[in-house]
Amino acid sequence: MTTQTIPTDQIAEAAYHIWMAEGCPAGRDQDHWLAAEAQLTTTKPAPKKRAAAKKAAPKATEAKAPAKPRARKAAAKTA
């Protein structure tokens, strides 16, 4: 089993947030510190980002109409 070293400033910040959430009670600093340590050691790391999936080629029904009719209309207008 490996032990995780958590920086003191991270524990202090988490303890502060716990203290604030509880309404700023006096004399419970050690409880908040221990709760913050427990919270930070049991938190799972953020999941890794997955590689972007390759885009599939459009299906035959999704294919765009050919450009030939437009080209003919444009050629007729210029002629």
mmCIF file of N, CA and C in Angstrom:
data_model
loop_
_atom_site.group_PDB
_atom_site.id
_atom_site.type_symbol
_atom_site.label_atom_id
_atom_site.label_comp_id
_atom_site.label_asym_id
_atom_site.label_seq_id
_atom_site.Cartn_x
_atom_site.Cartn_y
_atom_site.Cartn_z
ATOM 1 N N MET A 1 0.844 -1.175 0.000
ATOM 2 C CA MET A 1 0.000 0.000 0.000
ATOM 3 C C MET A 1 0.889 1.238 0.000
ATOM 4 N N THR A 2 0.587 2.162 -0.906
ATOM 5 C CA THR A 2 1.382 3.373 -0.976
ATOM 6 C C THR A 2 0.658 4.504 -0.242
ATOM 7 N N THR A 3 1.441 5.334 0.395
ATOM 8 C CA THR A 3 0.853 6.483 1.076
ATOM 9 C C THR A 3 0.951 7.681 0.159
ATOM 10 N N GLN A 4 -0.068 8.496 0.201
ATOM 11 C CA GLN A 4 -0.124 9.665 -0.657
ATOM 12 C C GLN A 4 0.244 10.896 0.155
ATOM 13 N N THR A 5 1.201 11.660 -0.333
ATOM 14 C CA THR A 5 1.594 12.882 0.346
ATOM 15 C C THR A 5 0.795 14.032 -0.237
ATOM 16 N N ILE A 6 0.048 14.691 0.631
ATOM 17 C CA ILE A 6 -0.779 15.809 0.206
ATOM 18 C C ILE A 6 -0.145 17.086 0.749
ATOM 19 N N PRO A 7 0.040 18.083 -0.104
ATOM 20 C CA PRO A 7 0.619 19.341 0.364
ATOM 21 C C PRO A 7 -0.243 19.978 1.462
ATOM 22 N N THR A 8 0.418 20.573 2.430
ATOM 23 C CA THR A 8 -0.254 21.188 3.571
ATOM 24 C C THR A 8 -1.227 22.280 3.139
ATOM 25 N N ASP A 9 -0.861 23.044 2.115
ATOM 26 C CA ASP A 9 -1.751 24.119 1.678
ATOM 27 C C ASP A 9 -3.058 23.598 1.090
ATOM 28 N N GLN A 10 -3.011 22.414 0.464
ATOM 29 C CA GLN A 10 -4.236 21.803 -0.057
ATOM 30 C C GLN A 10 -5.140 21.354 1.085
ATOM 31 N N ILE A 11 -4.547 20.764 2.119
ATOM 32 C CA ILE A 11 -5.327 20.324 3.280
ATOM 33 C C ILE A 11 -5.944 21.537 3.964
ATOM 34 N N ALA A 12 -5.146 22.602 4.113
ATOM 35 C CA ALA A 12 -5.643 23.816 4.764
ATOM 36 C C ALA A 12 -6.812 24.422 3.992
ATOM 37 N N GLU A 13 -6.720 24.438 2.683
ATOM 38 C CA GLU A 13 -7.797 24.996 1.874
ATOM 39 C C GLU A 13 -9.067 24.154 1.986
ATOM 40 N N ALA A 14 -8.909 22.827 1.940
ATOM 41 C CA ALA A 14 -10.065 21.948 2.074
ATOM 42 C C ALA A 14 -10.691 22.083 3.462
ATOM 43 N N ALA A 15 -9.843 22.194 4.503
ATOM 44 C CA ALA A 15 -10.347 22.363 5.865
ATOM 45 C C ALA A 15 -11.101 23.684 5.992
ATOM 46 N N TYR A 16 -10.604 24.710 5.341
ATOM 47 C CA TYR A 16 -11.275 26.009 5.358
ATOM 48 C C TYR A 16 -12.673 25.914 4.743
ATOM 49 N N HIS A 17 -12.772 25.197 3.623
ATOM 50 C CA HIS A 17 -14.070 25.052 2.966
ATOM 51 C C HIS A 17 -15.041 24.245 3.837
ATOM 52 N N ILE A 18 -14.534 23.239 4.511
ATOM 53 C CA ILE A 18 -15.379 22.457 5.423
ATOM 54 C C ILE A 18 -15.841 23.344 6.575
ATOM 55 N N TRP A 19 -14.928 24.134 7.133
ATOM 56 C CA TRP A 19 -15.249 25.046 8.226
ATOM 57 C C TRP A 19 -16.325 26.046 7.802
ATOM 58 N N MET A 20 -16.172 26.600 6.594
ATOM 59 C CA MET A 20 -17.158 27.552 6.081
ATOM 60 C C MET A 20 -18.517 26.882 5.871
ATOM 61 N N ALA A 21 -18.521 25.657 5.336
ATOM 62 C CA ALA A 21 -19.769 24.940 5.081
ATOM 63 C C ALA A 21 -20.510 24.621 6.371
ATOM 64 N N GLU A 22 -19.769 24.470 7.472
ATOM 65 C CA GLU A 22 -20.387 24.158 8.764
ATOM 66 C C GLU A 22 -20.786 25.408 9.536
ATOM 67 N N GLY A 23 -20.603 26.566 8.946
ATOM 68 C CA GLY A 23 -21.024 27.797 9.601
ATOM 69 C C GLY A 23 -19.966 28.438 10.470
ATOM 70 N N CYS A 24 -18.700 28.142 10.246
ATOM 71 C CA CYS A 24 -17.567 28.752 10.956
ATOM 72 C C CYS A 24 -17.583 28.507 12.472
ATOM 73 N N PRO A 25 -17.769 27.261 12.919
ATOM 74 C CA PRO A 25 -17.767 27.011 14.355
ATOM 75 C C PRO A 25 -16.363 27.136 14.940
ATOM 76 N N ALA A 26 -16.284 27.633 16.166
ATOM 77 C CA ALA A 26 -14.997 27.799 16.841
ATOM 78 C C ALA A 26 -14.592 26.505 17.542
ATOM 79 N N GLY A 27 -13.268 26.254 17.611
ATOM 80 C CA GLY A 27 -12.733 25.129 18.364
ATOM 81 C C GLY A 27 -12.816 23.773 17.687
ATOM 82 N N ARG A 28 -13.097 23.735 16.406
ATOM 83 C CA ARG A 28 -13.204 22.452 15.703
ATOM 84 C C ARG A 28 -12.166 22.338 14.594
ATOM 85 N N ASP A 29 -11.072 23.084 14.726
ATOM 86 C CA ASP A 29 -10.065 23.112 13.676
ATOM 87 C C ASP A 29 -9.437 21.751 13.414
ATOM 88 N N GLN A 30 -9.190 20.980 14.452
ATOM 89 C CA GLN A 30 -8.591 19.665 14.260
ATOM 90 C C GLN A 30 -9.564 18.728 13.548
ATOM 91 N N ASP A 31 -10.836 18.805 13.886
ATOM 92 C CA ASP A 31 -11.843 17.979 13.200
ATOM 93 C C ASP A 31 -11.897 18.314 11.712
ATOM 94 N N HIS A 32 -11.835 19.601 11.415
ATOM 95 C CA HIS A 32 -11.891 20.021 10.016
ATOM 96 C C HIS A 32 -10.629 19.596 9.265
ATOM 97 N N TRP A 33 -9.490 19.683 9.930
ATOM 98 C CA TRP A 33 -8.223 19.279 9.309
ATOM 99 C C TRP A 33 -8.257 17.778 8.986
ATOM 100 N N LEU A 34 -8.686 16.967 9.946
ATOM 101 C CA LEU A 34 -8.732 15.518 9.726
ATOM 102 C C LEU A 34 -9.765 15.148 8.657
ATOM 103 N N ALA A 35 -10.880 15.851 8.642
ATOM 104 C CA ALA A 35 -11.891 15.603 7.613
ATOM 105 C C ALA A 35 -11.359 15.960 6.228
ATOM 106 N N ALA A 36 -10.608 17.050 6.157
ATOM 107 C CA ALA A 36 -10.018 17.467 4.882
ATOM 108 C C ALA A 36 -8.990 16.445 4.405
ATOM 109 N N GLU A 37 -8.147 15.957 5.324
ATOM 110 C CA GLU A 37 -7.168 14.914 4.950
ATOM 111 C C GLU A 37 -7.875 13.674 4.432
ATOM 112 N N ALA A 38 -8.907 13.254 5.136
ATOM 113 C CA ALA A 38 -9.650 12.062 4.719
ATOM 114 C C ALA A 38 -10.292 12.269 3.350
ATOM 115 N N GLN A 39 -10.840 13.456 3.146
ATOM 116 C CA GLN A 39 -11.486 13.761 1.877
ATOM 117 C C GLN A 39 -10.481 13.742 0.727
ATOM 118 N N LEU A 40 -9.313 14.300 0.948
ATOM 119 C CA LEU A 40 -8.311 14.369 -0.118
ATOM 120 C C LEU A 40 -7.653 13.022 -0.389
ATOM 121 N N THR A 41 -7.548 12.156 0.608
ATOM 122 C CA THR A 41 -6.920 10.853 0.372
ATOM 123 C C THR A 41 -7.884 9.864 -0.261
ATOM 124 N N THR A 42 -9.176 10.064 -0.079
ATOM 125 C CA THR A 42 -10.141 9.130 -0.667
ATOM 126 C C THR A 42 -10.673 9.606 -1.996
ATOM 127 N N THR A 43 -10.334 10.822 -2.412
ATOM 128 C CA THR A 43 -10.798 11.344 -3.685
ATOM 129 C C THR A 43 -10.079 10.634 -4.813
ATOM 130 N N LYS A 44 -10.851 10.188 -5.797
ATOM 131 C CA LYS A 44 -10.260 9.520 -6.948
ATOM 132 C C LYS A 44 -9.689 10.565 -7.888
ATOM 133 N N PRO A 45 -8.593 10.237 -8.574
ATOM 134 C CA PRO A 45 -8.034 11.192 -9.527
ATOM 135 C C PRO A 45 -8.989 11.387 -10.704
ATOM 136 N N ALA A 46 -8.882 12.521 -11.355
ATOM 137 C CA ALA A 46 -9.742 12.822 -12.499
ATOM 138 C C ALA A 46 -9.467 11.822 -13.617
ATOM 139 N N PRO A 47 -10.504 11.411 -14.324
ATOM 140 C CA PRO A 47 -10.295 10.452 -15.413
ATOM 141 C C PRO A 47 -9.501 11.083 -16.550
ATOM 142 N N LYS A 48 -8.724 10.251 -17.210
ATOM 143 C CA LYS A 48 -7.937 10.727 -18.339
ATOM 144 C C LYS A 48 -8.859 10.969 -19.519
ATOM 145 N N LYS A 49 -8.480 11.957 -20.323
ATOM 146 C CA LYS A 49 -9.280 12.255 -21.506
ATOM 147 C C LYS A 49 -9.073 11.159 -22.534
ATOM 148 N N ARG A 50 -10.152 10.783 -23.143
ATOM 149 C CA ARG A 50 -10.071 9.762 -24.192
ATOM 150 C C ARG A 50 -9.629 10.402 -25.497
ATOM 151 N N ALA A 51 -8.990 9.596 -26.314
ATOM 152 C CA ALA A 51 -8.581 10.078 -27.625
ATOM 153 C C ALA A 51 -9.837 10.345 -28.451
ATOM 154 N N ALA A 52 -9.799 11.357 -29.257
ATOM 155 C CA ALA A 52 -10.957 11.704 -30.083
ATOM 156 C C ALA A 52 -11.226 10.582 -31.070
ATOM 157 N N ALA A 53 -12.483 10.210 -31.156
ATOM 158 C CA ALA A 53 -12.871 9.154 -32.083
ATOM 159 C C ALA A 53 -12.810 9.690 -33.504
ATOM 160 N N LYS A 54 -12.419 8.834 -34.411
ATOM 161 C CA LYS A 54 -12.372 9.233 -35.810
ATOM 162 C C LYS A 54 -13.801 9.389 -36.318
ATOM 163 N N LYS A 55 -13.999 10.414 -37.119
ATOM 164 C CA LYS A 55 -15.329 10.634 -37.682
ATOM 165 C C LYS A 55 -15.554 9.638 -38.797
ATOM 166 N N ALA A 56 -16.722 9.025 -38.762
ATOM 167 C CA ALA A 56 -17.067 8.049 -39.786
ATOM 168 C C ALA A 56 -17.432 8.781 -41.073
ATOM 169 N N ALA A 57 -17.225 8.125 -42.186
ATOM 170 C CA ALA A 57 -17.608 8.695 -43.468
ATOM 171 C C ALA A 57 -19.125 8.804 -43.516
ATOM 172 N N PRO A 58 -19.668 9.806 -44.161
ATOM 173 C CA PRO A 58 -21.115 9.939 -44.218
ATOM 174 C C PRO A 58 -21.746 8.752 -44.930
ATOM 175 N N LYS A 59 -22.921 8.396 -44.466
ATOM 176 C CA LYS A 59 -23.639 7.282 -45.084
ATOM 177 C C LYS A 59 -24.143 7.714 -46.451
ATOM 178 N N ALA A 60 -24.533 6.743 -47.251
ATOM 179 C CA ALA A 60 -25.006 7.045 -48.602
ATOM 180 C C ALA A 60 -26.223 7.967 -48.558
ATOM 181 N N THR A 61 -27.064 7.817 -47.557
ATOM 182 C CA THR A 61 -28.257 8.664 -47.455
ATOM 183 C C THR A 61 -27.898 10.070 -47.019
ATOM 184 N N GLU A 62 -26.743 10.240 -46.382
ATOM 185 C CA GLU A 62 -26.317 11.543 -45.915
ATOM 186 C C GLU A 62 -25.409 12.263 -46.910
ATOM 187 N N ALA A 63 -25.077 11.604 -48.002
ATOM 188 C CA ALA A 63 -24.163 12.190 -48.972
ATOM 189 C C ALA A 63 -24.799 13.423 -49.606
ATOM 190 N N LYS A 64 -24.000 14.392 -49.923
ATOM 191 C CA LYS A 64 -24.489 15.614 -50.539
ATOM 192 C C LYS A 64 -24.799 15.359 -52.009
ATOM 193 N N ALA A 65 -25.709 16.150 -52.532
ATOM 194 C CA ALA A 65 -26.064 16.035 -53.939
ATOM 195 C C ALA A 65 -24.881 16.491 -54.781
ATOM 196 N N PRO A 66 -24.738 15.921 -55.956
ATOM 197 C CA PRO A 66 -23.624 16.326 -56.819
ATOM 198 C C PRO A 66 -23.754 17.790 -57.235
ATOM 199 N N ALA A 67 -22.638 18.406 -57.512
ATOM 200 C CA ALA A 67 -22.605 19.824 -57.836
ATOM 201 C C ALA A 67 -22.833 20.105 -59.314
ATOM 202 N N LYS A 68 -22.995 19.115 -60.130
ATOM 203 C CA LYS A 68 -23.114 19.315 -61.570
ATOM 204 C C LYS A 68 -24.307 20.188 -61.970
ATOM 205 N N PRO A 69 -25.502 19.979 -61.430
ATOM 206 C CA PRO A 69 -26.616 20.824 -61.877
ATOM 207 C C PRO A 69 -26.365 22.308 -61.596
ATOM 208 N N ARG A 70 -25.748 22.612 -60.481
ATOM 209 C CA ARG A 70 -25.438 24.005 -60.173
ATOM 210 C C ARG A 70 -24.426 24.563 -61.168
ATOM 211 N N ALA A 71 -23.452 23.761 -61.522
ATOM 212 C CA ALA A 71 -22.446 24.214 -62.472
ATOM 213 C C ALA A 71 -23.085 24.510 -63.815
ATOM 214 N N ARG A 72 -24.070 23.716 -64.212
ATOM 215 C CA ARG A 72 -24.741 23.935 -65.502
ATOM 216 C C ARG A 72 -25.531 25.238 -65.468
ATOM 217 N N LYS A 73 -26.211 25.494 -64.333
ATOM 218 C CA LYS A 73 -26.987 26.736 -64.231
ATOM 219 C C LYS A 73 -26.071 27.951 -64.257
ATOM 220 N N ALA A 74 -24.957 27.858 -63.607
ATOM 221 C CA ALA A 74 -24.008 28.976 -63.563
ATOM 222 C C ALA A 74 -23.423 29.208 -64.955
ATOM 223 N N ALA A 75 -23.159 28.126 -65.692
ATOM 224 C CA ALA A 75 -22.584 28.242 -67.025
ATOM 225 C C ALA A 75 -23.626 28.843 -67.971
ATOM 226 N N ALA A 76 -24.903 28.496 -67.804
ATOM 227 C CA ALA A 76 -25.963 29.018 -68.656
ATOM 228 C C ALA A 76 -26.143 30.513 -68.438
ATOM 229 N N LYS A 77 -26.003 30.978 -67.181
ATOM 230 C CA LYS A 77 -26.184 32.387 -66.892
ATOM 231 C C LYS A 77 -25.073 33.237 -67.485
ATOM 232 N N THR A 78 -23.859 32.708 -67.507
ATOM 233 C CA THR A 78 -22.721 33.490 -68.006
ATOM 234 C C THR A 78 -22.638 33.457 -69.513
ATOM 235 N N ALA A 79 -23.274 32.525 -70.151
ATOM 236 C CA ALA A 79 -23.173 32.388 -71.605
ATOM 237 C C ALA A 79 -24.072 33.314 -72.368
#
